[in-house]
CSV table of C-alpha atoms and ligand atoms in Angstrom, one decimal:
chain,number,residue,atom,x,y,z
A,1,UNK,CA,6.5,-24.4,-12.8
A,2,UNK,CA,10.4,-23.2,-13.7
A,3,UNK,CA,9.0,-19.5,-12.2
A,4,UNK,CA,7.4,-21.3,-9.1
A,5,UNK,CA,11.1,-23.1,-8.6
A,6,UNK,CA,13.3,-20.3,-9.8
A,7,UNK,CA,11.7,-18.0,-7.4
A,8,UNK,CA,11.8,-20.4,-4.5
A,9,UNK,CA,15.6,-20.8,-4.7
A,10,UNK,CA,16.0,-17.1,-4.9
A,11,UNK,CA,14.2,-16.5,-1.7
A,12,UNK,CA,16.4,-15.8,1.7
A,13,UNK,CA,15.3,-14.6,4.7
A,14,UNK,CA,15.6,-10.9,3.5
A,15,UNK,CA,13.1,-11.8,1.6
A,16,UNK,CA,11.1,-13.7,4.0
A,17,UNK,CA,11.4,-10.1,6.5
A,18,UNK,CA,10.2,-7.9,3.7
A,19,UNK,CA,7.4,-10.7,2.8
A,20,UNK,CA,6.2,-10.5,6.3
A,21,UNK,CA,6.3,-6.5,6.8
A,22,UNK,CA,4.3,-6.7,3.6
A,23,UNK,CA,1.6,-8.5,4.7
A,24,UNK,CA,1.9,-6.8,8.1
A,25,UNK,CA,1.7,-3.4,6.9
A,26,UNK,CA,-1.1,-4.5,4.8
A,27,UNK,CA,-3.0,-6.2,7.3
A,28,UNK,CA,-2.7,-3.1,9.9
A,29,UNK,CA,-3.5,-0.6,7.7
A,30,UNK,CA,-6.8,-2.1,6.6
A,31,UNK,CA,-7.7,-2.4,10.6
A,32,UNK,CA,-6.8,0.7,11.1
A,33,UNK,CA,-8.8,2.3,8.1
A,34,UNK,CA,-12.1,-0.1,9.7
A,35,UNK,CA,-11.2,1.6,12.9
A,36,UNK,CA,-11.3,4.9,12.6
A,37,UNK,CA,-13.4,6.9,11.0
A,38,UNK,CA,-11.7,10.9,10.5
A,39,UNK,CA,-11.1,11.4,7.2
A,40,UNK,CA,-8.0,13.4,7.7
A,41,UNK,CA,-6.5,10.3,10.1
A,42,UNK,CA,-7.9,8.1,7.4
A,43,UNK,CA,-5.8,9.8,4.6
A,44,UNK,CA,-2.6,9.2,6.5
A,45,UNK,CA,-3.4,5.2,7.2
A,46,UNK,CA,-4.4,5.0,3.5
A,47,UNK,CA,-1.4,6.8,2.1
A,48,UNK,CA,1.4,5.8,4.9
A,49,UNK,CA,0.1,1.8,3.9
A,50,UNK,CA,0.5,2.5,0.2
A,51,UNK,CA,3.5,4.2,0.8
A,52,UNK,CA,5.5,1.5,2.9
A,53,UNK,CA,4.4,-1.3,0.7
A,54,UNK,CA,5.3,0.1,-2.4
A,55,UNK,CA,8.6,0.6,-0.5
A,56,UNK,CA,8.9,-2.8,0.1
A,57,UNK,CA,8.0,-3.8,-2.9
A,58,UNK,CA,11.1,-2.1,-5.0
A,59,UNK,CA,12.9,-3.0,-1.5
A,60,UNK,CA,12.9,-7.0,-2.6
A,61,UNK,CA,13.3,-5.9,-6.5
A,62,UNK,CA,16.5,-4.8,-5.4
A,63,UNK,CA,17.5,-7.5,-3.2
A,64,UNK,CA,18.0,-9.5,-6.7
A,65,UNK,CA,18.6,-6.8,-9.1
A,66,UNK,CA,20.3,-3.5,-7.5
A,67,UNK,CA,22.8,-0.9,-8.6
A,68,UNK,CA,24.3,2.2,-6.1
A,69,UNK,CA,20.9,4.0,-6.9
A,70,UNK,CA,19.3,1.3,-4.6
A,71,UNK,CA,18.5,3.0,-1.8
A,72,UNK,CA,17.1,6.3,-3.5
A,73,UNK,CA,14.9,4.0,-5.8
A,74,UNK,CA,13.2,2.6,-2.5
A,75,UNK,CA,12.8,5.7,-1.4
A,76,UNK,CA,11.3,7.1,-4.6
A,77,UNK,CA,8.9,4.2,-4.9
A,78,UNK,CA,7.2,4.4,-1.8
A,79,UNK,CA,6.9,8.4,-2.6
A,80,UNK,CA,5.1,7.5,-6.1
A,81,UNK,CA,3.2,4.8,-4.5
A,82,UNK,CA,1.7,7.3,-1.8
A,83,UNK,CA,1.2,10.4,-4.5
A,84,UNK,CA,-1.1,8.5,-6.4
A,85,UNK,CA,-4.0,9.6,-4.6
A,86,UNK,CA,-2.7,13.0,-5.6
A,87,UNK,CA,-5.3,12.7,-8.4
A,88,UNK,CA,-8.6,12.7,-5.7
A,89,UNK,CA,-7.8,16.0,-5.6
A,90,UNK,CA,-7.7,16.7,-9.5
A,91,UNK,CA,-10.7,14.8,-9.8
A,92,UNK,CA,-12.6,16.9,-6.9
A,93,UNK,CA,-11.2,20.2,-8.3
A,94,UNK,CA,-10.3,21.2,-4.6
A,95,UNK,CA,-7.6,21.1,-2.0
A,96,UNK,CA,-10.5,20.1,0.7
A,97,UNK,CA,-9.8,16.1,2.5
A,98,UNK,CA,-13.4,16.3,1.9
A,99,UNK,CA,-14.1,16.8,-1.6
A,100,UNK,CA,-11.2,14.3,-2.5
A,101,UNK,CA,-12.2,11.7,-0.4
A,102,UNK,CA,-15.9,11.3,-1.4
A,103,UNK,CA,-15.8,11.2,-5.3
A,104,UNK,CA,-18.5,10.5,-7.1
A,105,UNK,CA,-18.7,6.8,-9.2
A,106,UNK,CA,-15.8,7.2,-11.5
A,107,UNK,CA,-12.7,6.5,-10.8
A,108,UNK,CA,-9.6,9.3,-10.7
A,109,UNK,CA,-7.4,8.9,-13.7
A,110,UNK,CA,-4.3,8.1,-12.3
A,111,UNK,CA,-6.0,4.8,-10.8
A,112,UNK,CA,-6.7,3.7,-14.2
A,113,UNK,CA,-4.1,0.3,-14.4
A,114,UNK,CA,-4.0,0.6,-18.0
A,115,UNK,CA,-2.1,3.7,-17.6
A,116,UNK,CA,1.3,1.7,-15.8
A,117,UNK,CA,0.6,-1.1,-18.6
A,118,UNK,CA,1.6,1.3,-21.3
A,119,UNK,CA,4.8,3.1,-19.1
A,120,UNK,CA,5.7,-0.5,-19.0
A,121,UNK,CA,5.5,-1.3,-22.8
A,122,UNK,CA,6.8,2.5,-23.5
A,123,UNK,CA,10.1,2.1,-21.2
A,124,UNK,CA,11.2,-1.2,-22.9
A,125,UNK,CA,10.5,0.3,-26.0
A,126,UNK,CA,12.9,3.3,-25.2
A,127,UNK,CA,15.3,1.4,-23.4
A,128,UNK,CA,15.7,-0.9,-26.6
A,129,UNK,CA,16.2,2.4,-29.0
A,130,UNK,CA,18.6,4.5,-26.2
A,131,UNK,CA,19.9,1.1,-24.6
A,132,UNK,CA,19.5,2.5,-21.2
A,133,UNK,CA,18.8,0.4,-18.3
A,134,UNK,CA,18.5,3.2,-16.2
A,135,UNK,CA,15.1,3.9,-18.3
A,136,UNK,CA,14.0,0.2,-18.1
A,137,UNK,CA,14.7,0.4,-14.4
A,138,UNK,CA,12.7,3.6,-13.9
A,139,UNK,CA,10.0,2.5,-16.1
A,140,UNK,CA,9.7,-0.8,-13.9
A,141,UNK,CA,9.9,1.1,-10.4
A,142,UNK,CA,6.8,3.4,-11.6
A,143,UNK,CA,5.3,0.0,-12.6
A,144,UNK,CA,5.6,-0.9,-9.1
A,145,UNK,CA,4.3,2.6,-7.2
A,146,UNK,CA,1.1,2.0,-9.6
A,147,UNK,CA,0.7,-1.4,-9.1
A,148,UNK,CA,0.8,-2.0,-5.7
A,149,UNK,CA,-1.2,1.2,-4.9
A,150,UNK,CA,-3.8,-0.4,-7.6
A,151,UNK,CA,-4.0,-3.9,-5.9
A,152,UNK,CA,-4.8,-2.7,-3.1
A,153,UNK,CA,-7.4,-0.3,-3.9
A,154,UNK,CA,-8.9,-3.0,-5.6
A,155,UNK,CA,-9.8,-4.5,-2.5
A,156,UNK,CA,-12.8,-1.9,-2.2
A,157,UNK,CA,-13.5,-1.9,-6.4
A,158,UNK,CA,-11.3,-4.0,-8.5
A,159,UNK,CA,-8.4,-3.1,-10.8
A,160,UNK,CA,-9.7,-0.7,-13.8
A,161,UNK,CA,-8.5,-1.7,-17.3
A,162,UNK,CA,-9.7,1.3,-19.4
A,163,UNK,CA,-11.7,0.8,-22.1
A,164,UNK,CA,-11.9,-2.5,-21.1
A,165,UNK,CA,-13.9,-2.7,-17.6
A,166,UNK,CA,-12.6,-3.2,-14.3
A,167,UNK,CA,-12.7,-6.4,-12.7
A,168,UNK,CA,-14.6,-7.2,-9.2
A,169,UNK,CA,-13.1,-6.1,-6.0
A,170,UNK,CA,-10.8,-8.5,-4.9
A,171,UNK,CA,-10.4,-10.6,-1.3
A,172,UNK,CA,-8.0,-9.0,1.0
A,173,UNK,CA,-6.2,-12.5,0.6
A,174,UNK,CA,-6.3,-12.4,-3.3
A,175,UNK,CA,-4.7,-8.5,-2.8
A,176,UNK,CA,-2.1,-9.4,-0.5
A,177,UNK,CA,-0.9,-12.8,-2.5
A,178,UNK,CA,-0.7,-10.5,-5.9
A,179,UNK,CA,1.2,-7.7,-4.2
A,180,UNK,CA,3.3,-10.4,-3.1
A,181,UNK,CA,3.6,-11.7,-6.4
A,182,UNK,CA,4.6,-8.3,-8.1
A,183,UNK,CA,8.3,-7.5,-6.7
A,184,UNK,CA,9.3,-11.3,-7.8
A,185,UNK,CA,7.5,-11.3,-10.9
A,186,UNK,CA,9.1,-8.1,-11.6
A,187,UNK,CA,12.6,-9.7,-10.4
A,188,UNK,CA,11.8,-12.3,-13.1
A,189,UNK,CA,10.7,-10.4,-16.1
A,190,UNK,CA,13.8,-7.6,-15.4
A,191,UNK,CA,16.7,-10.1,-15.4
A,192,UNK,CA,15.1,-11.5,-18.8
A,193,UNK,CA,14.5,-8.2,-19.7
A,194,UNK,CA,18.3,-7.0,-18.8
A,195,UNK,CA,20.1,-10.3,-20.4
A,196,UNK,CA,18.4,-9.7,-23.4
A,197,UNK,CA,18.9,-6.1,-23.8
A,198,UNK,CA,22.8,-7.6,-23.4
A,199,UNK,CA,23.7,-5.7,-20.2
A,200,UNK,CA,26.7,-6.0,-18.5
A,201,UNK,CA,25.6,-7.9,-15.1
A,202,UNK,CA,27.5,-9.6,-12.3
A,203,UNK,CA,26.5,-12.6,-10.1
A,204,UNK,CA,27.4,-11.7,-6.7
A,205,UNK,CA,27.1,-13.2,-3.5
A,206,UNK,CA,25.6,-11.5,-0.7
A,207,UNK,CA,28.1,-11.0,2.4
A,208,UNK,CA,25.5,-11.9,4.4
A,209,UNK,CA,25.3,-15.8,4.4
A,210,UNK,CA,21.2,-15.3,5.7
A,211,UNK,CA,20.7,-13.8,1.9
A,212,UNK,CA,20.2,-14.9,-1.6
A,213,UNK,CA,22.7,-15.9,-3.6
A,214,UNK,CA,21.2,-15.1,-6.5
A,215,UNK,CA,21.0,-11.5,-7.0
A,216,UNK,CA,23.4,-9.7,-9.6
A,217,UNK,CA,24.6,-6.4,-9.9
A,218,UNK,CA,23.9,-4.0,-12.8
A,219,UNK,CA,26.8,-2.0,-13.8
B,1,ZN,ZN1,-5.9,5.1,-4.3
């Protein structure tokens, strides 16, 4: 309930444009996907989509937590977010749209979600030994790519937690609210995270009156 609250106050209307692109971009890229049926056209809706939202997604991490690497960090996110398909072509052993795009039953490796779980654990770990936040940060932002590339995905066949199981494909409501979810939960867990690790932080208020005023700056 103190998340629910905490994240409510901290939400401005930057938040509430990226929030909406979000669900836009999501929304439009699944009709497209429906609508057209080219592989090669289908490959740039599926990757552009993954792409933009994982942009979006750092885009509201770092309208709470930011440093002057902001901008790149979007940038990089939505470029992990959109390579992770990369692996369809490992898997397929070819270069060919074709081969990649009609794999067999299992699942490429880098679409395993276990696999951002442990760079999650392994970048806190690190940053705690080398007290870096710049490893925690980078850690986190690959978290993201993976994650919201996974969520959606597993509107078609669920989220894969190897050598657990994967769970069943999930609603394109349920998808949308958790990749809504992630950026703020990240947000959350970061600033804990960051306090505790004893960085150096500063509240700041946005210039723009529109924004949060809860955001800080790392230094
Ligand atoms: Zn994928």
């Amino acid at each position: 309930m103190f998340y629910v609250i905490s994240l409510a106050k901290c939400i401005g209307v930057f938040d509430l444009t990226l929030i909406i692109g979000t669900i836009l971009t999501a929304i439009i890229g699944d009709y497209l996907l429906k609508k057209f049926v080219r592989d090669l056209i289908r490959g740039i809706i599926d990757s552009t989509t993954h792409g933009i939202i994982g942009l979006l997604s750092w885009f509201i991490v770092t309208l709470h937590i930011r440093n002057r690497y902001s901008k790149y960090e979007i940038f990089c996110c939505g470029i992990f977010a959109s390579l992770i398909d990369i692996d369809h072509f490992i898997k397929a052993k070819s270069f060919r749209l074709k081969h990649a795009m009609h794999l067999a039953e299992v699942r490429p490796f880098l679409h395993c979600s276990s696999i951002p779980v442990l760079l999650l654990i392994f970048s806190t770990l690190i940053n705690y030994i080398f007290k870096s936040n710049k490893i925690l940060r980078y850690g986190w932002l690959l978290w993201t790519a993976f994650m919201s590339h996974h969520i959606r995905d597993a509107n078609r066949r669920g989220l894969w937690f190897y050598p657990f199981g994967s769970t069943p494909p999930l609603s394109s409501f349920s998808y949308i609210c958790l990749i809504l979810f992630l950026p703020y939960t990240n947000v959350y867990c970061l600033r804990f995270l960051l306090s505790s690790f004893g960085y150096e932080a500063k509240n700041y208020i946005s210039p723009s009156p529109a924004s949060d005023v809860c955001g800080i700056d790392i230094v």
